[in-house]
Short mmCIF file of C-alpha atoms in Angstrom, two decimals:
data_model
loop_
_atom_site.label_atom_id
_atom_site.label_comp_id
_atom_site.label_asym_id
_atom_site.label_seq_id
_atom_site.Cartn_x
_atom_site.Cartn_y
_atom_site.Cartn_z
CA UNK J 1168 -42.19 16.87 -13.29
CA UNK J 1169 -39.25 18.43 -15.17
CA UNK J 1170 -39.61 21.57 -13.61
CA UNK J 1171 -39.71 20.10 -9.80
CA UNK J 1172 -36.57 17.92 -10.47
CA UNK J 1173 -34.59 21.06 -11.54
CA UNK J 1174 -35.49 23.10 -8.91
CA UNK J 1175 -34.97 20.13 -6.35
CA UNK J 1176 -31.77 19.62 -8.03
CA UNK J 1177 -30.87 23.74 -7.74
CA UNK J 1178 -31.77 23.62 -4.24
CA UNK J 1179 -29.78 20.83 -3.31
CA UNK J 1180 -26.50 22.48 -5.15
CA UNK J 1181 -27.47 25.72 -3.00
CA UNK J 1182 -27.44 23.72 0.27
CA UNK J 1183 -24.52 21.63 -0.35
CA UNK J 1184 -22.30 25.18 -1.61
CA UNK J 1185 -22.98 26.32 1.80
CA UNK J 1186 -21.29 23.44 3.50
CA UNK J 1187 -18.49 22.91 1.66
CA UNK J 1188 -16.72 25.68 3.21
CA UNK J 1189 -16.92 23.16 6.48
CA UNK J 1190 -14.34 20.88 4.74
CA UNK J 1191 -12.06 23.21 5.42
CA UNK J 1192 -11.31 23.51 8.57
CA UNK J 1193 -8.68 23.78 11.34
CA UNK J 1194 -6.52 19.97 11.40
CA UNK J 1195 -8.04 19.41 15.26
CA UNK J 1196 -11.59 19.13 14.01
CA UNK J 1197 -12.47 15.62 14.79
CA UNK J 1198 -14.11 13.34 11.47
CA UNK J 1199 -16.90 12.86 13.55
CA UNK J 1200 -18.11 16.98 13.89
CA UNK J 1201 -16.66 17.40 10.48
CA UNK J 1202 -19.54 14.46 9.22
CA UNK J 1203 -22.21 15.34 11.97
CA UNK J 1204 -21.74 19.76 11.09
CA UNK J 1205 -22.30 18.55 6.93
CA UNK J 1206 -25.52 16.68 7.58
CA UNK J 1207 -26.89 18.29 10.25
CA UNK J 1208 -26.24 21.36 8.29
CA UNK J 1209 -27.80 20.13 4.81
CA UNK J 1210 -30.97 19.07 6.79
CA UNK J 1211 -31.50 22.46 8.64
CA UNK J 1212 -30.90 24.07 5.44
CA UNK J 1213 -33.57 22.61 3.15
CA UNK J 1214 -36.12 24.53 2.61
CA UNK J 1215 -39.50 23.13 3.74
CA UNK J 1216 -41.31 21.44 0.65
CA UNK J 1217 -38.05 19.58 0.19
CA UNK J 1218 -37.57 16.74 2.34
CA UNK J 1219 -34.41 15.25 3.30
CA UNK J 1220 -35.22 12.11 4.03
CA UNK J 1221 -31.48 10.70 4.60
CA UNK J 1222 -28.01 11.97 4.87
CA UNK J 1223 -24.83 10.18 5.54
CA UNK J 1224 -21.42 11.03 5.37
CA UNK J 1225 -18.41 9.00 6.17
CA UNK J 1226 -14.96 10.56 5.33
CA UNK J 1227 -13.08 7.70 6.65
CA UNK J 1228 -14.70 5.23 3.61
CA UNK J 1229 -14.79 8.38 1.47
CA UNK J 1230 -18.51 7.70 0.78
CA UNK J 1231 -21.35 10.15 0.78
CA UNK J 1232 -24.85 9.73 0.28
CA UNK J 1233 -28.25 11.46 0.33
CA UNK J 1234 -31.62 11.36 -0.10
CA UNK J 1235 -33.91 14.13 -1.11
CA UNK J 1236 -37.54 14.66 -2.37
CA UNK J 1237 -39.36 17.05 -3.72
CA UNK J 1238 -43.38 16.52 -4.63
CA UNK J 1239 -42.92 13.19 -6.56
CA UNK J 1240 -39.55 13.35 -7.40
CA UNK J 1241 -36.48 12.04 -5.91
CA UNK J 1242 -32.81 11.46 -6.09
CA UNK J 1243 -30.26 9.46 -4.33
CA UNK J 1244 -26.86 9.87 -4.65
CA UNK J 1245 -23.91 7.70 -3.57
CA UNK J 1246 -20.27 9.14 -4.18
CA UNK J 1247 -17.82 6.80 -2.98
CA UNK J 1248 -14.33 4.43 -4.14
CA UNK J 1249 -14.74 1.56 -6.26
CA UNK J 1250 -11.62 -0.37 -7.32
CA UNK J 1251 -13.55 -2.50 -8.76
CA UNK J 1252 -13.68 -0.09 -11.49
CA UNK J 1253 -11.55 -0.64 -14.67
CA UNK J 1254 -11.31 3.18 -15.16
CA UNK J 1255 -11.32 5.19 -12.09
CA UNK J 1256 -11.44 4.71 -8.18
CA UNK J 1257 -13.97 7.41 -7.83
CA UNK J 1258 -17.65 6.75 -9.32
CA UNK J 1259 -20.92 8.41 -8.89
CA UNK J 1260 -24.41 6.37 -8.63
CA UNK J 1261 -27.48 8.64 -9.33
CA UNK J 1262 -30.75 6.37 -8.18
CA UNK J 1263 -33.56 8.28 -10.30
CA UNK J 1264 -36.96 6.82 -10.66
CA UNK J 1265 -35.53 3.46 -10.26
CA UNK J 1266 -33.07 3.91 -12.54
CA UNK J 1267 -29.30 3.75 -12.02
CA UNK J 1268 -26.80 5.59 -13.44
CA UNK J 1269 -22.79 5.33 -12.47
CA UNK J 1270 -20.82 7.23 -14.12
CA UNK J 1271 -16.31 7.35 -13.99
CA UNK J 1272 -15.65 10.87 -12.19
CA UNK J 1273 -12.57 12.62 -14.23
CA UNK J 1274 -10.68 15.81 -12.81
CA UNK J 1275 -9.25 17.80 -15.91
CA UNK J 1276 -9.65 19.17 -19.18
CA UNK J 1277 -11.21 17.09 -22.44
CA UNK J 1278 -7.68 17.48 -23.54
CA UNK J 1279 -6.22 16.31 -20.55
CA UNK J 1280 -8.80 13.37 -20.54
CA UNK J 1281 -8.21 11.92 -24.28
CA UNK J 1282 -4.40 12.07 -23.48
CA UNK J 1283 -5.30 10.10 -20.21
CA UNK J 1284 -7.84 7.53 -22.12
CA UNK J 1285 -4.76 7.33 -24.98
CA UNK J 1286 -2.02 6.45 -22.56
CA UNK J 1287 -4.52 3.53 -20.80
CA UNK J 1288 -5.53 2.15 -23.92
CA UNK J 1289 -1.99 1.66 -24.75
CA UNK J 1290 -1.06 0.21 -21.02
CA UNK J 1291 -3.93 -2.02 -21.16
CA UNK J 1292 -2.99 -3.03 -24.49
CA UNK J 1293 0.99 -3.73 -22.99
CA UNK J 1294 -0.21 -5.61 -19.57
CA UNK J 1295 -2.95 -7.74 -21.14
CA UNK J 1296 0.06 -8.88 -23.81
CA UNK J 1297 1.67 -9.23 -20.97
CA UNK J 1298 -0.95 -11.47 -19.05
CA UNK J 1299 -1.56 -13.28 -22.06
CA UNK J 1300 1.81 -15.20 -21.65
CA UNK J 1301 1.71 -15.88 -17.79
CA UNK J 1302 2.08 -19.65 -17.92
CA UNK J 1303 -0.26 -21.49 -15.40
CA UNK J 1304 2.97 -22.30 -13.30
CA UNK J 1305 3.75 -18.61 -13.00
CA UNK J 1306 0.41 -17.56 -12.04
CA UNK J 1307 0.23 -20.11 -9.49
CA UNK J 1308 3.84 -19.63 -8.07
CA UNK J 1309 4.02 -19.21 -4.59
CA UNK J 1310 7.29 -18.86 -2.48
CA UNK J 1311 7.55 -19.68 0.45
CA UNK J 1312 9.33 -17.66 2.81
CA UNK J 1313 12.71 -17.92 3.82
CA UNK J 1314 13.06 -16.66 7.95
CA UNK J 1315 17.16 -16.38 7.02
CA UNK J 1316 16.14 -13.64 4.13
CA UNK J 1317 18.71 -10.82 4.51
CA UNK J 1318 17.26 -7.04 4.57
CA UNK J 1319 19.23 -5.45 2.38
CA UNK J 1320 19.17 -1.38 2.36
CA UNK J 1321 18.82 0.79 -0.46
CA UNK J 1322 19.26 4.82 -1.36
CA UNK J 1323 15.93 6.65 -1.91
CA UNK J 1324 16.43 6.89 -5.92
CA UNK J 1325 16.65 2.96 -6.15
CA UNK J 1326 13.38 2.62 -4.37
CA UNK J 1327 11.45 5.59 -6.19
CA UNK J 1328 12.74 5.37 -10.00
CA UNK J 1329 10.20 6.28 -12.08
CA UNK J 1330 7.80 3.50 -14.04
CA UNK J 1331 7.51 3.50 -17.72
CA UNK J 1332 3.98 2.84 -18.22
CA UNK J 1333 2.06 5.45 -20.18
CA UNK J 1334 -0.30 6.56 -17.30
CA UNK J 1335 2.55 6.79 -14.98
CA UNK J 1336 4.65 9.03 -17.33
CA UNK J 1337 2.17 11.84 -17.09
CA UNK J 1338 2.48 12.43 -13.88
CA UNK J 1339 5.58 14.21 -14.24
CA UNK J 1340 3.42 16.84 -15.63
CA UNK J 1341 2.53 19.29 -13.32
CA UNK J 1342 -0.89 20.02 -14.35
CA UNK J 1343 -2.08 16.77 -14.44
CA UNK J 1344 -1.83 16.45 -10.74
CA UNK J 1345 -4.36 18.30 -8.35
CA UNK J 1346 -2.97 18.41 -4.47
CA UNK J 1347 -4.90 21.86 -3.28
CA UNK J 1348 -8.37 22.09 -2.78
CA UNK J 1349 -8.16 25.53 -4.87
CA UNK J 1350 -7.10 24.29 -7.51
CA UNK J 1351 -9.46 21.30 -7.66
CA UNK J 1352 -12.63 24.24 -7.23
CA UNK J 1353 -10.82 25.58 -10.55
CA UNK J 1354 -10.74 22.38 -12.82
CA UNK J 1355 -13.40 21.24 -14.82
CA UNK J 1356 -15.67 17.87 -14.03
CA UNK J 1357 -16.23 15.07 -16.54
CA UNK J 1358 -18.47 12.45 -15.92
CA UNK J 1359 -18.40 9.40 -17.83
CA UNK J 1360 -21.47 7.32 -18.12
CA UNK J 1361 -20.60 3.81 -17.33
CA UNK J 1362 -22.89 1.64 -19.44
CA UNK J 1363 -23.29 4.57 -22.75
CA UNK J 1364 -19.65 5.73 -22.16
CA UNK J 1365 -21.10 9.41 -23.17
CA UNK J 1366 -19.35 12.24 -21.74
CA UNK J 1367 -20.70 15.39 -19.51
CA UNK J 1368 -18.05 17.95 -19.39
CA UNK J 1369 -19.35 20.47 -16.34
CA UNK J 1370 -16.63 23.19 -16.68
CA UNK J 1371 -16.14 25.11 -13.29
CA UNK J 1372 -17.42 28.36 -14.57
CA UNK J 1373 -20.47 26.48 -15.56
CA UNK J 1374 -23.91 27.59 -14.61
CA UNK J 1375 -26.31 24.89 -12.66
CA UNK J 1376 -29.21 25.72 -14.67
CA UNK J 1377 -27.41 23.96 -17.67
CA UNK J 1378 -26.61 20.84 -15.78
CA UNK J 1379 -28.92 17.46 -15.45
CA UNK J 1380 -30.96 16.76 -12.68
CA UNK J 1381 -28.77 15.20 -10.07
CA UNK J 1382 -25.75 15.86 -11.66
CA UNK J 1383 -24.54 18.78 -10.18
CA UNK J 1384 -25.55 17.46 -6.54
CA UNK J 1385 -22.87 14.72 -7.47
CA UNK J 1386 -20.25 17.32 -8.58
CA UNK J 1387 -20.59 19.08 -5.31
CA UNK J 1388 -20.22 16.10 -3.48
CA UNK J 1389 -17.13 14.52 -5.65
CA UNK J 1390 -15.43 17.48 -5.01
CA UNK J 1391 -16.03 18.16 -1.33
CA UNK J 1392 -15.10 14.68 -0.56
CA UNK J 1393 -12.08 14.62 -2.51
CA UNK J 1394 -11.40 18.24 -1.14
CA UNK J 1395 -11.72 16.72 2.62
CA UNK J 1396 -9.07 14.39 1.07
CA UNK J 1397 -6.06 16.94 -0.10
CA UNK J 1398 -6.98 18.94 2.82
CA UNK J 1399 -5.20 16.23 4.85
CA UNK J 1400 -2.66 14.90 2.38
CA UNK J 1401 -4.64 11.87 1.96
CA UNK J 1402 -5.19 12.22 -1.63
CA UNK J 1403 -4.24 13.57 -4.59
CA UNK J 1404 -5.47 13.54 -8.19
CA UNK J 1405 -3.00 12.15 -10.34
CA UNK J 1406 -3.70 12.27 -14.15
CA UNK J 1407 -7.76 13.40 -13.38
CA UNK J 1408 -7.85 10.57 -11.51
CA UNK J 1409 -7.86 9.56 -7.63
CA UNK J 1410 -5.28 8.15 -5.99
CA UNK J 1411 -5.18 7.48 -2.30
CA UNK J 1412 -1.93 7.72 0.00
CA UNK J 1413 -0.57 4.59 0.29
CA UNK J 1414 -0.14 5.31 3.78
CA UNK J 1415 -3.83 5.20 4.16
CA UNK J 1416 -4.16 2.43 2.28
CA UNK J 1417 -1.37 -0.06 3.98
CA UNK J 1418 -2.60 1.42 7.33
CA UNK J 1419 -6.33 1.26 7.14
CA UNK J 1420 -8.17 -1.79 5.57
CA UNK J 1421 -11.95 0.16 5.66
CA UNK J 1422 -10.09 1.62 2.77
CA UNK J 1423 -9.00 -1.53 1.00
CA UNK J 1424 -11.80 -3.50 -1.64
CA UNK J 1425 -11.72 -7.03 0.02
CA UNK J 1426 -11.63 -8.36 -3.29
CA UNK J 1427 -8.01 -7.74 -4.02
CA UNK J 1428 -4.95 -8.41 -2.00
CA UNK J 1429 -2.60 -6.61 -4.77
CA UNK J 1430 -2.85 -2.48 -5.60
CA UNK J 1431 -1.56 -0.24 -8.63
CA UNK J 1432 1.08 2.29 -7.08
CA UNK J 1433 1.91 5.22 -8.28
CA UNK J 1434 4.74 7.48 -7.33
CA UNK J 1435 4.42 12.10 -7.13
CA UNK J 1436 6.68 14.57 -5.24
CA UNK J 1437 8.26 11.60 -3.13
CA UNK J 1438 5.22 9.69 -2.18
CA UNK J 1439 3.29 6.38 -2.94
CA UNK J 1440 -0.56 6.70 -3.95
CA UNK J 1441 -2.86 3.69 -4.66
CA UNK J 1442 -5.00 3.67 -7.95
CA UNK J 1443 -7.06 1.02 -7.01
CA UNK J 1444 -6.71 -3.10 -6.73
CA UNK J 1445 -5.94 -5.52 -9.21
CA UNK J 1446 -5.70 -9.12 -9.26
CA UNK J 1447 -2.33 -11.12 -9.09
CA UNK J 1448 -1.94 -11.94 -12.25
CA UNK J 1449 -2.34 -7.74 -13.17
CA UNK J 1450 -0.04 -7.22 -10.52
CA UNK J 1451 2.51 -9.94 -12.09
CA UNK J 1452 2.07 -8.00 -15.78
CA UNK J 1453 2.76 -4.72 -14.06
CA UNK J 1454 5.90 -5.27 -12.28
CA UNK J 1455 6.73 -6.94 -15.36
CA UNK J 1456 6.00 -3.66 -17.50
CA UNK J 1457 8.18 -1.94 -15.12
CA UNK J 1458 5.15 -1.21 -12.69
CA UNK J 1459 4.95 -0.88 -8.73
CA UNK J 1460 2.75 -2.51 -7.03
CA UNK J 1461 1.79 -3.38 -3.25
CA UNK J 1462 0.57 -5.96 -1.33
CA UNK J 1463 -1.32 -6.84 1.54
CA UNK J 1464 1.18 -9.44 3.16
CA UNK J 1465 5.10 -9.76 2.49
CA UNK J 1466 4.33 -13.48 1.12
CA UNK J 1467 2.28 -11.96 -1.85
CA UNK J 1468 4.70 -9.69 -2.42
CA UNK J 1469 7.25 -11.90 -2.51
CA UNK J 1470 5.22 -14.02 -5.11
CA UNK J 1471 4.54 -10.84 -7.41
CA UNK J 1472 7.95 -10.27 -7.73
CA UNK J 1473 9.30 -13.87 -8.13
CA UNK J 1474 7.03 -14.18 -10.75
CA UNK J 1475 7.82 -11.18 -12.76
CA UNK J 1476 11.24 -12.11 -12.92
CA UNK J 1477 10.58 -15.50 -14.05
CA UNK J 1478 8.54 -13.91 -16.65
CA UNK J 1479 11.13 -11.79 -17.57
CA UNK J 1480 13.85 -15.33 -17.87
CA UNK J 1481 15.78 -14.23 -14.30
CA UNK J 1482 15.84 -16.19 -11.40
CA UNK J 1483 12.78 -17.33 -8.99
CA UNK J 1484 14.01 -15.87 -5.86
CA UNK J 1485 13.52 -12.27 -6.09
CA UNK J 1486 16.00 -9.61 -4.62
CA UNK J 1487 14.94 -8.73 -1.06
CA UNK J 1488 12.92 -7.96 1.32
CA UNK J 1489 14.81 -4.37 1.45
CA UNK J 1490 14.67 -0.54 2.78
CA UNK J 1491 16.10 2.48 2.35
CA UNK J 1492 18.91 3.20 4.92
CA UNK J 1493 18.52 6.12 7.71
CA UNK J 1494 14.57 7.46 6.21
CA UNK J 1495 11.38 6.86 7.54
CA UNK J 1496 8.12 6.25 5.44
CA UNK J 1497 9.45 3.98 3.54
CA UNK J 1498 8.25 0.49 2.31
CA UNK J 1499 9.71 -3.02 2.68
CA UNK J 1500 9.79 -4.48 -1.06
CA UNK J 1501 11.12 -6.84 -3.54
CA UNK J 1502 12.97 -6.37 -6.61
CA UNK J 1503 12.79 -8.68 -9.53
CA UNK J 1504 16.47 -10.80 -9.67
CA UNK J 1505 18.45 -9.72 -11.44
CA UNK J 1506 17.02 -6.33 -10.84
CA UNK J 1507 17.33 -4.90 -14.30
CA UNK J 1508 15.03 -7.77 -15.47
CA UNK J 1509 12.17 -4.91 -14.03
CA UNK J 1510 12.43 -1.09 -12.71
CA UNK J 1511 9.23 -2.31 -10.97
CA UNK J 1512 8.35 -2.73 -6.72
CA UNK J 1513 6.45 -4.97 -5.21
CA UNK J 1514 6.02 -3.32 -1.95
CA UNK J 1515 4.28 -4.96 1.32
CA UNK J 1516 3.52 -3.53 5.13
CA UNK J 1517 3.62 0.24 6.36
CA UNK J 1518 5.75 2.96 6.43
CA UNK J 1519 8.62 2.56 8.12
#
């Protein structure tokens, strides 16, 4: 049994190194032959005692899953976003025997992924301080909204000054952010097993035959999906984590969890990136920590920020709706009042 799960799982990895190369491809290639060339390719590919009994790929809800078989073994995988997530937007699902296993996907070092756990358990620690002391009245708060609101412009380094939360700070170190597909094929893999919390660090030099069963089928996956992502400047991995252009995000609500109404932001080389969705009262506690945040209407925005600054003793009516002056791909967004009260955004619509 052993035996005919590793080689199902080394056959698999073979097949699904021989497509990746289709991820990258010229910036005409439709989604559609880009999803139809990766499974019709995997399924041509398997050899015949391995059956393929379903493969699906869908690049514009970043999910992939397959199927496979081999004698009486068999493995589904389903790589795909999950805000839901308290860790990471990106998780793997292995379906073995019946038995689930989801585990946190990490891009980086060990190094790199203790300073990462380090700086969250000290920005959870801040926001749920922070959360602790919403009063009912501020959680609740909802403003209504004013049609004689004045839009006010702005310079580019009001809108984009940098947060202070821990997670946020590391971005400003180069090498925790991945935006190349080579460099992504270069970093190591660690999976983190959801329910056990035990680590598998799979660095990229790493042989297959040392991996689990399933595991490196996943890896291959992960990383052509998130590959299919940077290729188009739809992604990028901020602190061994995913984040998603905000641009997608705002634009596109296949990519959204209809759970939340309220996303982390994060800000890299000029641009917004979504970290996944939190509830209002998270988004209250973030803007509060000097946070940005966005939301999916300009009235929930305009709550978010209201309520930080009351939290922080200013005034109820936050400063806004504004935009920068003369640029393009920029947000509408409110500031806490007085502004210094927060360096946070609470951002709302598209790109301007």
């Amino acid at each position: 049994m052993k035996k005919a799960k590793k080689l199902l799982s080394l056959i698999l990895v073979s097949i699904l190194c021989l497509q990746y190369p289709i991820y990258t491809v010229s910036a005409d290639t439709t989604i559609n032959n880009i999803e139809t060339n990766i499974e019709k390719g995997i399924e041509e590919q398997a050899p015949e005692n391995v059956e393929i009994e379903n493969v699906s790929v869908d690049i514009t809800t970043q999910e992939v899953t397959v199927d496979a078989s081999l004698d009486e073994s068999s493995v589904n995988l389903d790589i795909s976003l999950d805000p839901d997530t308290n860790y990471n937007q990106l998780t793997m699902t292995v379906n073995e025997d019946s038995a689930d296993e989801t585990y946190d996907v990490f891009f980086g070092s060990e190094e790199q992924k203790k300073l990462y756990d380090e700086a969250l358990e000290k920005d959870n620690k801040l926001l749920s301080e922070i959360e602790s002391t919403l009063p009912t009245e501020i959680i609740n708060n909802t403003i209504e909204l004013d049609d004689s609101d004045n839009i006010i412009t702005e310079t580019v380094e009001e809108q984009l000054t940098g947060n202070e939360l821990e997670i946020d700070k590391l971005i400003n170190n180069e090498s925790f952010v991945i935006s190349d597909v080579t460099t992504l094929e270069n970093t190591p893999v660690i999976l983190t097993n959801t329910q056990t919390n035990e680590d598998i660090v799979v660095e990229s030099t790493d042989g297959v035959a040392s991996w689990a069963f399933a595991i490196p089928i996943g890896i291959v996956l992960s990383k052509a999906l998130i590959s299919s992502l940077l290729y188009w400047g739809s992604a990028v991995v901020i602190g061994g984590v995913l984040g998603i252009a905000l641009s997608k995000v705002s634009t596109d609500s296949r990519v959204r969890n209809k759970n939340y109404s309220h996303y982390k932001v994060v800000e890299w080389s000029g641009k917004l990136f979504s970290t996944g969705g939190i509830s209002q009262k998270s988004a209250i506690a973030r803007m509060a920590a000097n946070g940005n945040v966005w939301s999916t209407t300009k009235a929930k925005a305009k709550t978010v920020a209201s309520s930080a600054s009351l939290l922080k003793k200013g005034k109820k009516t936050p400063i806004g709706p504004e935009k920068d002056k003369g640029k393009s791909g920029y947000y509408m967004h409110y500031h806490t009042n007085p502004r210094s009260k927060s360096k946070g955004h609470s951002f709302y619509g598209t790109p301007s």
